[in-house]
CSV table of C-alpha atoms and ligand atoms in Angstrom, one decimal:
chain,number,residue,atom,x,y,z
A,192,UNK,CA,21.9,119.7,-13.5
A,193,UNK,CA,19.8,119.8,-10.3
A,194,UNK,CA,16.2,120.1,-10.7
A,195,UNK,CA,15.0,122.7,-8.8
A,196,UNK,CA,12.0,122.6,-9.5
A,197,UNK,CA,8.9,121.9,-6.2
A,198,UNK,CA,5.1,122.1,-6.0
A,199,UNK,CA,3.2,123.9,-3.4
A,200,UNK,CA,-0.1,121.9,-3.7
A,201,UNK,CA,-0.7,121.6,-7.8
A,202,UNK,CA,1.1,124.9,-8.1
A,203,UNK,CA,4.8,124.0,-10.0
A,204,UNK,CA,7.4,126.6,-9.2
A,205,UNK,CA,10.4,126.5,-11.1
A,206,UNK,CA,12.5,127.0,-7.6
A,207,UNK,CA,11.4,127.2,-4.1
A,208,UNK,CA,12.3,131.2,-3.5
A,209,UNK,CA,10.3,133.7,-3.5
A,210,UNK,CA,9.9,137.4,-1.9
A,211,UNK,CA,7.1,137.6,1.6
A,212,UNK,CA,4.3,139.6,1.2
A,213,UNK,CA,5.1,143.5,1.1
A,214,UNK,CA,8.5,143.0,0.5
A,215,UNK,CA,7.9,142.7,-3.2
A,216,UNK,CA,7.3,145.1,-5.6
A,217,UNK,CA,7.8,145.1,-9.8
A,218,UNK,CA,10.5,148.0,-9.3
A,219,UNK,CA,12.5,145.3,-7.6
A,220,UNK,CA,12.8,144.3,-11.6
A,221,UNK,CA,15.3,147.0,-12.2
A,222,UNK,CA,18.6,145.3,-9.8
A,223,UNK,CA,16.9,141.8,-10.4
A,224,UNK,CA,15.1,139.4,-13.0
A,225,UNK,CA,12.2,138.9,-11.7
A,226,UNK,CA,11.4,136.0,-14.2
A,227,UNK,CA,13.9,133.9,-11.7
A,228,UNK,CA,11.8,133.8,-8.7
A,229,UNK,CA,10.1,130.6,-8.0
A,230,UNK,CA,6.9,133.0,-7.8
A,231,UNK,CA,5.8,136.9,-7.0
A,232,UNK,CA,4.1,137.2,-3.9
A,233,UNK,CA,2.5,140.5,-3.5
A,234,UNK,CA,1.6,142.9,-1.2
A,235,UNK,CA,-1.2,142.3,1.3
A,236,UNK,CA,-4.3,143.9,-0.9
A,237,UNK,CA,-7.6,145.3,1.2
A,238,UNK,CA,-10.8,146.0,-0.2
A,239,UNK,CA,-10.5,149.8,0.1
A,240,UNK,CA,-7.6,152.3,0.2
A,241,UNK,CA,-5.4,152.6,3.3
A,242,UNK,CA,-2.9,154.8,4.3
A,243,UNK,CA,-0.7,152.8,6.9
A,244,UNK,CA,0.7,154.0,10.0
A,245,UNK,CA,2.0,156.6,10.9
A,246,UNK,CA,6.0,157.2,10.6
A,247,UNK,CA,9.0,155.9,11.3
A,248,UNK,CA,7.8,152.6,10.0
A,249,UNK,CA,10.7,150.5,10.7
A,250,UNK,CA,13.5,150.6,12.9
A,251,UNK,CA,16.9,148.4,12.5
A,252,UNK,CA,17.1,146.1,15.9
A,253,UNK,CA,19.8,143.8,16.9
A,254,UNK,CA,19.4,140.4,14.5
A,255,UNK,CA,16.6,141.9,12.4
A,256,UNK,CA,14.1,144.8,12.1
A,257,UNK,CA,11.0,145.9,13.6
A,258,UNK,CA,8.2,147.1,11.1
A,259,UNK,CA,4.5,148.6,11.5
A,260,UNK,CA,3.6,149.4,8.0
A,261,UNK,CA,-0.5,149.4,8.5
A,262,UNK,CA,-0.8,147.4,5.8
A,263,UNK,CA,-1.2,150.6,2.8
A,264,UNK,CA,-3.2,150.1,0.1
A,265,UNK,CA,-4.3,151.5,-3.0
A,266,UNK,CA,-7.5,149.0,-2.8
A,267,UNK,CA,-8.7,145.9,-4.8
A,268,UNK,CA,-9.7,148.1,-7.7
A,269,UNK,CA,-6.4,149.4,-7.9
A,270,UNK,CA,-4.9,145.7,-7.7
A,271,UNK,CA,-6.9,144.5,-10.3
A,272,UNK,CA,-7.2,147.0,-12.6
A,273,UNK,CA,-3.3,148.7,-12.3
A,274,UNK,CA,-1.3,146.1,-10.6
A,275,UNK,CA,-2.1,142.7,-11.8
A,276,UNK,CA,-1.7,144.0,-15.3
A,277,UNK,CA,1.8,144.7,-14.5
A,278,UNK,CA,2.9,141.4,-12.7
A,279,UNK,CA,1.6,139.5,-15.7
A,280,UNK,CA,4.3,141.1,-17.8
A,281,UNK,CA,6.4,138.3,-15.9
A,282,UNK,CA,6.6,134.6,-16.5
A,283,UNK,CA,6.6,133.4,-12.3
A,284,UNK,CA,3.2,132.6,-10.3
A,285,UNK,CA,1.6,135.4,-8.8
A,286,UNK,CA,0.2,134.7,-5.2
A,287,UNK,CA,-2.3,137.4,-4.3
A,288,UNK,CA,-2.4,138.5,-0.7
A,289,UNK,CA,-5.5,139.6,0.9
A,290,UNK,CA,-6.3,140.9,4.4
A,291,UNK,CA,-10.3,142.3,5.9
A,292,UNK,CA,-11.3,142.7,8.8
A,293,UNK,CA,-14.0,140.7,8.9
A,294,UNK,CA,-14.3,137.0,8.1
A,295,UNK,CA,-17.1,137.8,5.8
A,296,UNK,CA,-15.1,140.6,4.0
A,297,UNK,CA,-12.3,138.5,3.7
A,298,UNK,CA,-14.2,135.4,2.0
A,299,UNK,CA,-15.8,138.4,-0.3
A,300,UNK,CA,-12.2,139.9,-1.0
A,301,UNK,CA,-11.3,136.2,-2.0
A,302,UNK,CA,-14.0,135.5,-4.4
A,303,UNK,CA,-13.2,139.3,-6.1
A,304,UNK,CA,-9.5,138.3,-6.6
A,305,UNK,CA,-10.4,135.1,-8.1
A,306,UNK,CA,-9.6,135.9,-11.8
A,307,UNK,CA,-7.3,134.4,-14.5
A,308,UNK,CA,-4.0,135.8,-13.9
A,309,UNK,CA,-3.7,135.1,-10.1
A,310,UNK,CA,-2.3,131.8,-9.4
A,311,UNK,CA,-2.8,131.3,-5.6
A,312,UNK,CA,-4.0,133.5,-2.4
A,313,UNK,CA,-2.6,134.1,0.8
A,314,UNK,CA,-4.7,134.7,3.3
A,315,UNK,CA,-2.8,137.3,5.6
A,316,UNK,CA,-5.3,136.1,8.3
A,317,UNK,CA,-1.6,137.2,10.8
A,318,UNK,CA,-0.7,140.7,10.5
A,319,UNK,CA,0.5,141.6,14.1
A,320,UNK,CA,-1.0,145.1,14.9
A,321,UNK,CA,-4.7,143.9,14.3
A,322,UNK,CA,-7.4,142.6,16.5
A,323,UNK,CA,-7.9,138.9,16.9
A,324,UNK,CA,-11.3,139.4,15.3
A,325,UNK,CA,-10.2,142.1,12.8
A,326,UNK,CA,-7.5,140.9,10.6
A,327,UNK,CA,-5.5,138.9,12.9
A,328,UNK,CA,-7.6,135.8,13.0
A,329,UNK,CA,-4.3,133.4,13.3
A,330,UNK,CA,-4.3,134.1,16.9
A,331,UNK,CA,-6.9,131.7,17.2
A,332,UNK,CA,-8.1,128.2,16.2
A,333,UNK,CA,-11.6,128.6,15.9
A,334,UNK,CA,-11.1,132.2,13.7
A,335,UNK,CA,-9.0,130.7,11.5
A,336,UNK,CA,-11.1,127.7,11.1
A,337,UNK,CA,-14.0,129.8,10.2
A,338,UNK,CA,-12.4,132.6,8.1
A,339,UNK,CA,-10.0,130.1,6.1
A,340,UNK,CA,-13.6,127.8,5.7
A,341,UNK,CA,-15.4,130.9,4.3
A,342,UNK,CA,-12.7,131.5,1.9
A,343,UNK,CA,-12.6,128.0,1.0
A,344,UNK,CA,-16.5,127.9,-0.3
A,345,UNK,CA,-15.7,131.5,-2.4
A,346,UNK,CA,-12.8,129.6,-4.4
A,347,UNK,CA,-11.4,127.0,-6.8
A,348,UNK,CA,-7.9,128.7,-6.5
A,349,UNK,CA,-5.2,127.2,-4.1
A,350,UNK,CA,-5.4,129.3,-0.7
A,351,UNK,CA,-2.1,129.7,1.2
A,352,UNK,CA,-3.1,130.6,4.8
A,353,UNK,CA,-0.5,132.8,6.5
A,354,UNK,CA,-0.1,132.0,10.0
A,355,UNK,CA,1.4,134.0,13.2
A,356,UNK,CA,4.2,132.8,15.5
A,357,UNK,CA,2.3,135.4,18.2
A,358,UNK,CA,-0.4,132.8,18.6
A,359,UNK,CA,0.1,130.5,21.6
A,360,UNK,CA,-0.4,126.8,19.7
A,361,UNK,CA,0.7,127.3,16.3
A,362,UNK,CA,0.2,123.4,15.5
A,363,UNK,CA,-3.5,124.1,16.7
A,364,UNK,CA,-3.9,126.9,14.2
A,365,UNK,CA,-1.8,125.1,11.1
A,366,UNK,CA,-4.7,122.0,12.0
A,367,UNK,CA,-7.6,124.1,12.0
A,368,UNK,CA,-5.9,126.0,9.2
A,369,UNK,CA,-5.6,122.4,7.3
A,370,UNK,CA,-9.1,121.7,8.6
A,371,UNK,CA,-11.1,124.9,7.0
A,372,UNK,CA,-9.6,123.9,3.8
A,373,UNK,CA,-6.2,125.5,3.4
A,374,UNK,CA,-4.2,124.7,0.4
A,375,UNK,CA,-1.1,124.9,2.3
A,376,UNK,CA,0.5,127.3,4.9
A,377,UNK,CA,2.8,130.2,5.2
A,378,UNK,CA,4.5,129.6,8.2
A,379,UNK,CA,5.0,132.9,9.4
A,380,UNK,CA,4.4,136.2,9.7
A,381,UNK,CA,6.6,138.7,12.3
A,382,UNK,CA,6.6,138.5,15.8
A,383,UNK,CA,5.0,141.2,17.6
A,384,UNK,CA,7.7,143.6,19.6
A,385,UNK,CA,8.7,146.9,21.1
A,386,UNK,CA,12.1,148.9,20.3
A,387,UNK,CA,12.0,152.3,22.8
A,388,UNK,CA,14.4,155.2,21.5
A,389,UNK,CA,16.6,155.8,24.9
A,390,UNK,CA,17.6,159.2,23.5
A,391,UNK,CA,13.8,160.2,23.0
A,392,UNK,CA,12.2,157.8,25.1
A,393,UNK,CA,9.7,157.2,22.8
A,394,UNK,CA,8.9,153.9,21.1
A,395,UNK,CA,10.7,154.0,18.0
A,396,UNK,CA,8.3,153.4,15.6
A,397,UNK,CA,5.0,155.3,15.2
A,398,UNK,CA,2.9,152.7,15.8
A,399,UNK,CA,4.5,151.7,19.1
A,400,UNK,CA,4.3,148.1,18.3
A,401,UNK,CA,5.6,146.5,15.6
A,402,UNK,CA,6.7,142.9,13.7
A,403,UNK,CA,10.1,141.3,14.2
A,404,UNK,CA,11.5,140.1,11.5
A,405,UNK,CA,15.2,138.9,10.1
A,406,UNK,CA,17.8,136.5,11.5
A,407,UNK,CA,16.9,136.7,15.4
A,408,UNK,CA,13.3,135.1,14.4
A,409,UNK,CA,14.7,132.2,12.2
A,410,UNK,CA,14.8,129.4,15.3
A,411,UNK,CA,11.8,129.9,16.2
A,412,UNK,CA,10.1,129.7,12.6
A,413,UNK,CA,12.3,127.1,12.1
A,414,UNK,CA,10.7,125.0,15.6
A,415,UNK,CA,7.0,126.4,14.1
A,416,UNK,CA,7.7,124.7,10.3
A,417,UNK,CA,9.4,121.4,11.9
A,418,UNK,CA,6.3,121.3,14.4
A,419,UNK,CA,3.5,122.2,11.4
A,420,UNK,CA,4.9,119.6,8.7
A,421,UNK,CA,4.4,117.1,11.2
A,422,UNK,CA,0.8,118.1,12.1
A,423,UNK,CA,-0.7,119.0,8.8
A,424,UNK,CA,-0.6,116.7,5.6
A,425,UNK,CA,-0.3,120.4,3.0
A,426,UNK,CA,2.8,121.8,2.3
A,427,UNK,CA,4.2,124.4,4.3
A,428,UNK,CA,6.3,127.7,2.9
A,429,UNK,CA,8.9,128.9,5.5
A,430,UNK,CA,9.3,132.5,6.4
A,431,UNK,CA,11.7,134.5,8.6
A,432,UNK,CA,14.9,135.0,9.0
A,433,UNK,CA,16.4,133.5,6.0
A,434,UNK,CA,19.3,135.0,4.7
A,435,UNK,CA,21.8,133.0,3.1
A,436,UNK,CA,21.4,129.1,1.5
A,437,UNK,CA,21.9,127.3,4.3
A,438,UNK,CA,18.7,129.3,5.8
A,439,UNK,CA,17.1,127.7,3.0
A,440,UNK,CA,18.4,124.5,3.3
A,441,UNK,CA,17.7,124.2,6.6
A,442,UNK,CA,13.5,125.5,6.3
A,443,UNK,CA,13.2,123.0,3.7
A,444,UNK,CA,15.1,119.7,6.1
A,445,UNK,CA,12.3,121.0,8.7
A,446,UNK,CA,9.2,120.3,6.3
A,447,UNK,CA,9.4,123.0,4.1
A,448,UNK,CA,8.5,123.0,0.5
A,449,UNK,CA,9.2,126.1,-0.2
A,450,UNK,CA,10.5,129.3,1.3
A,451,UNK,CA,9.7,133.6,1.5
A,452,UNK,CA,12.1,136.0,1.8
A,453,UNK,CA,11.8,139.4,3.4
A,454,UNK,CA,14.0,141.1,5.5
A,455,UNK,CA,17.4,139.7,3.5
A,456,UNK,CA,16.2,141.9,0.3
A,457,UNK,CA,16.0,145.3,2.7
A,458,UNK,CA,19.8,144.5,2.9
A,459,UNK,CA,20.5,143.4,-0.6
A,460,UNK,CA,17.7,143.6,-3.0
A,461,UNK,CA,19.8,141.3,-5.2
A,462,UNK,CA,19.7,138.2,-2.4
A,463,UNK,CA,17.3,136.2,-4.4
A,464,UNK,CA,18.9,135.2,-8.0
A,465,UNK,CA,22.5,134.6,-5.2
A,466,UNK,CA,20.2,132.4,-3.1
A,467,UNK,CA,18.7,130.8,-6.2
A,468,UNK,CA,22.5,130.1,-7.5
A,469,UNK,CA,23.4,129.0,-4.2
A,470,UNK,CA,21.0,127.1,-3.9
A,471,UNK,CA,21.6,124.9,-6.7
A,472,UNK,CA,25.1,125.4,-6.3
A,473,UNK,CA,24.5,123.9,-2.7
A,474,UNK,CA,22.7,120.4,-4.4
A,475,UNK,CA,25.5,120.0,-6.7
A,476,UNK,CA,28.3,120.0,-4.1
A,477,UNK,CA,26.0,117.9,-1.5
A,478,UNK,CA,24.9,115.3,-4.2
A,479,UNK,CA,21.4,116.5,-4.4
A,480,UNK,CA,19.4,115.9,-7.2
A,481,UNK,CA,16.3,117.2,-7.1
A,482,UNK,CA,15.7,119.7,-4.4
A,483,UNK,CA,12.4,118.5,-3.7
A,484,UNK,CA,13.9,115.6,-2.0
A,485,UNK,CA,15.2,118.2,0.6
A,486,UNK,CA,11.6,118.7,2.4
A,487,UNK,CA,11.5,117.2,5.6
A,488,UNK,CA,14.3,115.0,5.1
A,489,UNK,CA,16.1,116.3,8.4
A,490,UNK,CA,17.4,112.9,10.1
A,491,UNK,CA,14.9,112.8,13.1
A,492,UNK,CA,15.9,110.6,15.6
A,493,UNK,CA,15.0,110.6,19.0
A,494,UNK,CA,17.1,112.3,21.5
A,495,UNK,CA,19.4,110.3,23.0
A,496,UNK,CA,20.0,109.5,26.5
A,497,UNK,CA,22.2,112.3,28.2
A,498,UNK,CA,24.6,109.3,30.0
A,499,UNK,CA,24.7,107.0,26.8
A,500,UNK,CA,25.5,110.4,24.7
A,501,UNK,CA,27.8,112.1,27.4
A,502,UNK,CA,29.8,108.5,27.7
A,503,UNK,CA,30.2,108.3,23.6
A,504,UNK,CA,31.2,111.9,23.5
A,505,UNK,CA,34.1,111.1,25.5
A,506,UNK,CA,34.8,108.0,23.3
B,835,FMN,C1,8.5,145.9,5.6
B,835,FMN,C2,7.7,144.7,5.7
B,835,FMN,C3,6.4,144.7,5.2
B,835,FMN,C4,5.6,143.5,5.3
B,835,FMN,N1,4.4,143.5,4.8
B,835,FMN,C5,3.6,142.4,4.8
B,835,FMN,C6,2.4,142.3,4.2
B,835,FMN,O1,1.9,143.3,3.6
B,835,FMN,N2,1.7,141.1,4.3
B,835,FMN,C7,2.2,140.0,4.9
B,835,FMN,O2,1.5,139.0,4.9
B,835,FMN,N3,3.4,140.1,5.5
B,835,FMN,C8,4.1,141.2,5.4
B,835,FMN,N4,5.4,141.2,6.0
B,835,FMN,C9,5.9,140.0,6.6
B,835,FMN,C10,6.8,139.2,5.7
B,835,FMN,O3,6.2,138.8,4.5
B,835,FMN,C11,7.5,138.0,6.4
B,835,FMN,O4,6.4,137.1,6.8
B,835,FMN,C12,8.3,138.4,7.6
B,835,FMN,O5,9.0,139.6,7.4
B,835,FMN,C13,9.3,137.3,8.1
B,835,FMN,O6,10.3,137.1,7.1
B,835,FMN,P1,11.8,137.8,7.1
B,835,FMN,O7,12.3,137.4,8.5
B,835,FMN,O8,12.5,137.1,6.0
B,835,FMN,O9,11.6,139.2,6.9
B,835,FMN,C14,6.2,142.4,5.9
B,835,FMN,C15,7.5,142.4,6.4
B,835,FMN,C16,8.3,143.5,6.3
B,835,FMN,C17,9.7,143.5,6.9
């Protein structure tokens, strides 16, 4: 029997899969078992209530989907006193996700959540439609340094830090990430974009801009995770795009050690137990053990020279 099992820095998960952040939600209990997911990751919690932005909220684009939710939520009351209650009814990890909009909000929201019953914390330090300063600190090194440092001194729990493909050195951010005392990282969140109604010509959201998501994104994730693992010495959860096993595979032969799952589960909320059985279904067939062993284990050789390669092409 293949051992799925792979730990995200002290954390054991009893598979690599889970959902991403805000695509997760206990009513997803009612098509699936929830107690199969490697862990729950939930929505991105902020201090006080938010209503989100304004509708449509996502549109369907070519490869993917385009979403500007606002990040809605009932609050951290609300989390702790209504919601975490309900995610402990399940057996997984829970990973709390937390967002502020100001690094000393943020290290305070991380301290608040630091009770028994939450496992890890993302930091969503990446959502796309927020200021540099004000939420979207991933954009840069030296405001993720400082936000994921202040966080770091508020906790003894693991902190995941949630990066943003929308910055211009990744590897910069993953390092200062690493730096300030990340745990590991969640490498990534969507890629800021525009999708126009022609009919209205309008954008075709409410919020004008919005986060890509879904297959179209997976290369590039894919070139963030390979570039990461090799810059950071913490393990690294891949995020976007995956939709069937071989998506997995692949995240975890890049550096991965585990993976998120969003916009598959808008187009089958049962993906995850048939990615969990593929998964293992995969190892058997391929002779893999322990799925562990997958993480970085992409044969990395340098690219040959185009004559020596062209000539052996043609034999
Ligand atoms: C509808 C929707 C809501 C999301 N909400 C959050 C959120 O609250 N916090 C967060 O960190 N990421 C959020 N994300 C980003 C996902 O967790 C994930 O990083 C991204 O969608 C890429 O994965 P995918 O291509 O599998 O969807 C959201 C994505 C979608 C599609």
């Amino acid at each position: 029997m293949v051992d799925l099992r792979v730990n995200v820095a002290g954390l054991e998960l009893a598979n690599p899969i889970m959902h991403g952040s805000g695509t997760f939600s206990t009513e997803i209990g009612q098509v699936i078992d929830i107690n199969r997911l490697g862990a729950m990751v939930a929505k991105t919690v902020s201090r006080d209530f938010r209503s989100g932005n304004p509708p449509p909220r996502v549109a369907e684009v070519e490869g993917g989907m385009i979403n500007s939710i606002g990040l809605p939520t009932k609050g951290l009351r609300h989390f702790l006193e209504t919601q975490l209650p309900e995610y402990k009814h399940f057996k997984p990890p829970l990973i709390c996700s937390v967002s502020a909009e100001t690094a000393d909000d943020f290290a305070n929201m991380v301290a608040d959540v630091s009770v028994p019953g939450v496992d890890a914390i993302e930091l969503n330090i990446s959502c796309p439609t927020r200021k540099p300063g004000g939420g979207n600190f991933a954009l840069n090194e030296e405001h993720t340094h400082k936000v994921v440092a202040m966080c770091r001194a508020r906790t003894e729990k693991p902190i995941w830090a949630k990066l943003s493909p929308n910055a211009g050195d990744v590897v910069g951010v993953a390092e200062a990430a690493a730096a300030g005392g990340a745990n590991a990282l969640t490498v990534a969140n969507t890629i800021l974009g525009l999708k126009i109604d022609v009919n209205r010509r309008r954008p075709s959201i409410g919020n004008k801009l919005g986060g890509l998501s879904g297959p179209g994104i997976k290369p590039i994730i894919m070139r963030m995770v390979y570039q990461c693992a090799k810059a950071v010495n913490i393990p690294i959860i891949g995020v976007g795009g995956i939709v069937k096993v071989e998506d997995v595979v692949e995240y975890l032969l890049a550096g991965a050690t585990a993976v998120q799952v969003g916009y598959a589960t808008f187009r089958n909320p049962t993906v995850m137990p048939a990615l969990i059985d593929g998964l293992a279904a995969w190892c058997e067939r391929n002779g893999v053990a322990r799925v562990a062993d997958l993480t970085g284990a992409m044969i990395d050789e340098a690219p040959a020279d185009t004559y020596v390669a062209a000539g052996a092409a043609l034999g």
